[in-house]
CSV table of C-alpha atoms in Angstrom, one decimal:
chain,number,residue,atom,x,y,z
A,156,UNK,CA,0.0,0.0,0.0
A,157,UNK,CA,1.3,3.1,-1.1
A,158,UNK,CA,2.0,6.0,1.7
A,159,UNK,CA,1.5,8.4,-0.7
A,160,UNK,CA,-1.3,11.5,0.3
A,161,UNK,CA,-4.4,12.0,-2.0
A,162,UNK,CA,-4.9,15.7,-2.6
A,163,UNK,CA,-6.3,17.2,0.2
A,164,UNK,CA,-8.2,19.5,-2.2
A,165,UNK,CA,-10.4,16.4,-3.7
A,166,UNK,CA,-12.0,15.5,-0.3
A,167,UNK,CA,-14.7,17.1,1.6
A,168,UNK,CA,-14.2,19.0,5.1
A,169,UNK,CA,-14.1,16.3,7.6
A,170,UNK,CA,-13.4,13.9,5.4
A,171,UNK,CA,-9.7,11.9,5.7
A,172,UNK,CA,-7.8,8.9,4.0
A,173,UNK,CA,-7.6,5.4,5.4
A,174,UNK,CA,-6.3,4.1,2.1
A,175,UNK,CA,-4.7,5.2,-0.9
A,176,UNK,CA,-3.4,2.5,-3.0
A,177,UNK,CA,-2.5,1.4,-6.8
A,178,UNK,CA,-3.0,-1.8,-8.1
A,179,UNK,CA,-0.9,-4.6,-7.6
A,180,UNK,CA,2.6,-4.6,-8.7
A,181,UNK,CA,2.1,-7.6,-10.6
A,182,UNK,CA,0.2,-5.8,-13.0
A,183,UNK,CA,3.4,-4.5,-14.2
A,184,UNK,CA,5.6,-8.2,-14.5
A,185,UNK,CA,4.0,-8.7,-18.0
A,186,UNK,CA,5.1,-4.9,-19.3
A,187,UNK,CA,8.2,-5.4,-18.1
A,188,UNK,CA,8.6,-9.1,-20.0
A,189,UNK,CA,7.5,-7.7,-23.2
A,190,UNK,CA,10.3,-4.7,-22.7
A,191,UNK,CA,13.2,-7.4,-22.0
A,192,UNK,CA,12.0,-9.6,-25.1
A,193,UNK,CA,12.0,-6.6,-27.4
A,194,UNK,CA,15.6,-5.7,-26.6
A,195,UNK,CA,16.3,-8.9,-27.1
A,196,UNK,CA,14.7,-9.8,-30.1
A,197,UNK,CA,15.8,-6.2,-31.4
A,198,UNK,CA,19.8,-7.0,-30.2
A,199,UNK,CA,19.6,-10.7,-32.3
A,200,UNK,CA,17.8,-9.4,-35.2
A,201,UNK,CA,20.5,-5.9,-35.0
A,202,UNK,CA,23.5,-8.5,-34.9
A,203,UNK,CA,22.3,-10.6,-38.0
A,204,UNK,CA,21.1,-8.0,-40.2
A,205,UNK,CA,25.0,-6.0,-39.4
A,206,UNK,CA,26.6,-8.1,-42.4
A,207,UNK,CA,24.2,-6.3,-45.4
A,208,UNK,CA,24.2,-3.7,-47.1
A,209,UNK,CA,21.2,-1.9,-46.0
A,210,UNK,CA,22.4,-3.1,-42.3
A,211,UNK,CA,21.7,1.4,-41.4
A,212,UNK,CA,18.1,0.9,-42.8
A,213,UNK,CA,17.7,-2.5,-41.2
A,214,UNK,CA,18.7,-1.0,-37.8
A,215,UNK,CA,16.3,1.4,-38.1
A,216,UNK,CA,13.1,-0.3,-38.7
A,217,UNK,CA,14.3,-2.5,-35.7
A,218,UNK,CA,14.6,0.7,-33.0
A,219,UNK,CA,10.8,1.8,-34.9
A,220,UNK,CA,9.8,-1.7,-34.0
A,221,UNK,CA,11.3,-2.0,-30.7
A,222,UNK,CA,9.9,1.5,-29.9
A,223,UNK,CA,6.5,0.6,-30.9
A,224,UNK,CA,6.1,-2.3,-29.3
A,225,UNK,CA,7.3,-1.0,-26.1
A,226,UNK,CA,5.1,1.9,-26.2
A,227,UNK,CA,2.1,0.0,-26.9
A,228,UNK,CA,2.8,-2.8,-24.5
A,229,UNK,CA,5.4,-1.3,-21.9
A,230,UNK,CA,4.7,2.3,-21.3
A,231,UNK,CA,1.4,2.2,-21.8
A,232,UNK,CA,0.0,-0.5,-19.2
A,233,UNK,CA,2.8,1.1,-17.1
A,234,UNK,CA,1.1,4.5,-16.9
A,235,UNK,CA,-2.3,2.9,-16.5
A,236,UNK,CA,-1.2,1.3,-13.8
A,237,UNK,CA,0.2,4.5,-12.1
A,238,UNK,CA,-2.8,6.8,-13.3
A,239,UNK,CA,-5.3,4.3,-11.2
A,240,UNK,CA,-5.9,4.8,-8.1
A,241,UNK,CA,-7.9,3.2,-5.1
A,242,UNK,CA,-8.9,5.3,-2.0
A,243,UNK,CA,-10.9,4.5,1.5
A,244,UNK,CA,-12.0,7.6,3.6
A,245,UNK,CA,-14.0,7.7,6.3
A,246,UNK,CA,-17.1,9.0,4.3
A,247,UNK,CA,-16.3,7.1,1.1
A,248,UNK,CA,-15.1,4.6,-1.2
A,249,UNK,CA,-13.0,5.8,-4.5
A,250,UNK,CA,-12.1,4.8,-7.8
A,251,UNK,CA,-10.0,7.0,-10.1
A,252,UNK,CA,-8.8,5.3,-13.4
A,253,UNK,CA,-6.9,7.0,-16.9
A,254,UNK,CA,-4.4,9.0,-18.2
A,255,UNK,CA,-6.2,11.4,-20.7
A,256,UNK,CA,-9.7,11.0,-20.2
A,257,UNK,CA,-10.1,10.0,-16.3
A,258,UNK,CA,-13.0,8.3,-15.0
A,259,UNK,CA,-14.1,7.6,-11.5
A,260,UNK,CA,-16.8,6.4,-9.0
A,261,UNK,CA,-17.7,7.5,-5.8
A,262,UNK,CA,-19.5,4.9,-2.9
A,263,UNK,CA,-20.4,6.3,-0.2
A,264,UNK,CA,-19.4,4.3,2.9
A,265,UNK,CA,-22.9,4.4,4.7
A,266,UNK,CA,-24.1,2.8,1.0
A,267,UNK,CA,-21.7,-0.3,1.1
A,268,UNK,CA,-24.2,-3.3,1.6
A,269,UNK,CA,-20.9,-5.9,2.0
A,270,UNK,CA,-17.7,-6.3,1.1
A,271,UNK,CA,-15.8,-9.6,-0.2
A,272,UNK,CA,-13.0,-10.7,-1.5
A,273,UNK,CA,-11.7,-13.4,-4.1
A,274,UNK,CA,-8.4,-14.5,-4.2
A,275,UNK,CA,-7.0,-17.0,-7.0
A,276,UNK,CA,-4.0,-19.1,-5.5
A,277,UNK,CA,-1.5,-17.4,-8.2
A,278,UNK,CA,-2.9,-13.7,-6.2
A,279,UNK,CA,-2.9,-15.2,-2.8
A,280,UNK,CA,1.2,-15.7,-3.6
A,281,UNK,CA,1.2,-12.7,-5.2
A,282,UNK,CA,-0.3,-10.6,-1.8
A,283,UNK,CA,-3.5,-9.5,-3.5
A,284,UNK,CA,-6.7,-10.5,-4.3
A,285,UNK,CA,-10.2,-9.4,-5.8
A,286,UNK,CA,-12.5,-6.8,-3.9
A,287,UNK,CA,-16.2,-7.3,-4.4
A,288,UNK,CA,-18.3,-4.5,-2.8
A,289,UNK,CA,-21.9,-4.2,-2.9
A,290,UNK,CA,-23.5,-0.8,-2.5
A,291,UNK,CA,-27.3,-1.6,-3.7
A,292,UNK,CA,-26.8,-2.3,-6.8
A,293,UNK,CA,-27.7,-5.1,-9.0
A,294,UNK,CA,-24.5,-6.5,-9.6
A,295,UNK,CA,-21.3,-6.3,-7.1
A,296,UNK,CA,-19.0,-3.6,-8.2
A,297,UNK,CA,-15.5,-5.5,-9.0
A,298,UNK,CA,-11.5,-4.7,-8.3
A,299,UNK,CA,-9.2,-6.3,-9.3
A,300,UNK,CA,-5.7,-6.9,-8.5
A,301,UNK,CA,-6.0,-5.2,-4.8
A,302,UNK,CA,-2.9,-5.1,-3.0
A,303,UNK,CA,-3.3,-7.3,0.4
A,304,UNK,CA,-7.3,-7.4,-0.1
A,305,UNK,CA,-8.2,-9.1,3.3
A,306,UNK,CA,-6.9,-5.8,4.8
A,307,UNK,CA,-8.3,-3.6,2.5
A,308,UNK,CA,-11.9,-5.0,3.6
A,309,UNK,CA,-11.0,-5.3,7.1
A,310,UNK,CA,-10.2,-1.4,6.7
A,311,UNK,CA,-13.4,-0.9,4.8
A,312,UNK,CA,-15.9,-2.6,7.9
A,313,UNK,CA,-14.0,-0.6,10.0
A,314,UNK,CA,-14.8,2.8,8.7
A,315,UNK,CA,-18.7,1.7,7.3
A,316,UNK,CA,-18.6,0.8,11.7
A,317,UNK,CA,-17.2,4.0,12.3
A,318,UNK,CA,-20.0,6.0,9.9
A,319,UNK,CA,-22.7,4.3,12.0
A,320,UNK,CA,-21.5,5.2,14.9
A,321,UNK,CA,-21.3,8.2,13.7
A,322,UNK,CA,-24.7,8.9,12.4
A,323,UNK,CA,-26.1,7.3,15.2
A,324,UNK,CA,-24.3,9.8,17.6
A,325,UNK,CA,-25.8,12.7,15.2
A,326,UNK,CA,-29.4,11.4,15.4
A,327,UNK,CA,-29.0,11.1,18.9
A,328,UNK,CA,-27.9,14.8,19.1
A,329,UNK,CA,-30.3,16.4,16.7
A,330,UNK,CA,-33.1,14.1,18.7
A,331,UNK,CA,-36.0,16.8,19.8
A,332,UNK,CA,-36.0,16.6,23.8
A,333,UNK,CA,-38.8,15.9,25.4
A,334,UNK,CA,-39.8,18.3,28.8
A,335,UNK,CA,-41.9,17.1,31.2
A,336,UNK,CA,-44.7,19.1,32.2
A,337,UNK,CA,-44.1,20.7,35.7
């Protein structure tokens, strides 16, 4: 779990962060593959073409290749991973997701029906797991690749307890009080 602040200027007064996570760093074991066997296949297809001729063009429609194919399947799952973000506050659940266009939801806490998790036995190696949260809806609402999930839902009980309480202490407070007649 990252130990990184969200800005303070997104949340409401009152409102502070339990949570503020990215997805798994597994996420980013295939990107990094894919960059390793591009400079290698780029290196052994550099070393053979060296003997011809046209070796200077050959060499350069290798790097546009390599390039390419690391952009597409490198840097850009790399900065998707980085521009998605998961956040638990003590009013709500967030999900922020994209580089360009960004797109989000917002749960509140008192909404969140349950929350589960699923865990495959590759993620429960890997320290993460699936987060299933219901919040009234038809069908659960679905994250995947949650760094050390069990906690993550331990966290999120713990603040939905901690909004009850806390509406229940308002209701008590803004309770009218009834005077005996004397």
């Amino acid at each position: 779990m990252g130990h990184v602040a969200y800005p303070d200027d997104l949340l409401v007064e009152g409102e502070r962060v339990a949570l503020y996570s990215h997805p798994h760093w597994r996420i980013c074991v295939g990107p990094a593959a894919v960059f390793l066997l591009a400079v290698a296949v780029a290196s052994f297809a550099g070393a053979v073409v060296r003997l011809q001729t046209w070796a200077p063009f050959g060499w350069l429609a290798l790097a546009v290749l390599a390039a390419a194919a690391v952009a597409r399947w490198t840097v850009v799952p790399l900065v998707r991973w980085r521009s998605t973000h998961l956040v638990v506050t003590n009013h709500r659940l967030l999900v922020r997701e994209g580089v360009f266009s960004r797109s989000g939801i917002d749960v509140p806490i008192h909404r969140v029906d349950s929350v589960r998790t699923r865990r495959t036995l590759g993620e429960r190696l890997a320290g993460c797991g699936t987060l299933l949260v219901d919040a009234g809806g038809e069908e659960p609402m679905r994250f995947a690749d949650v760094p050390d999930v069990e906690r993550v839902q331990a966290l999120l009980h713990r603040e939905i307890s901690r909004d009850l309480e806390r509406r229940r202490e308002a209701a008590v407070e803004h309770a009218p009080v009834e005077r005996s007649a004397s």
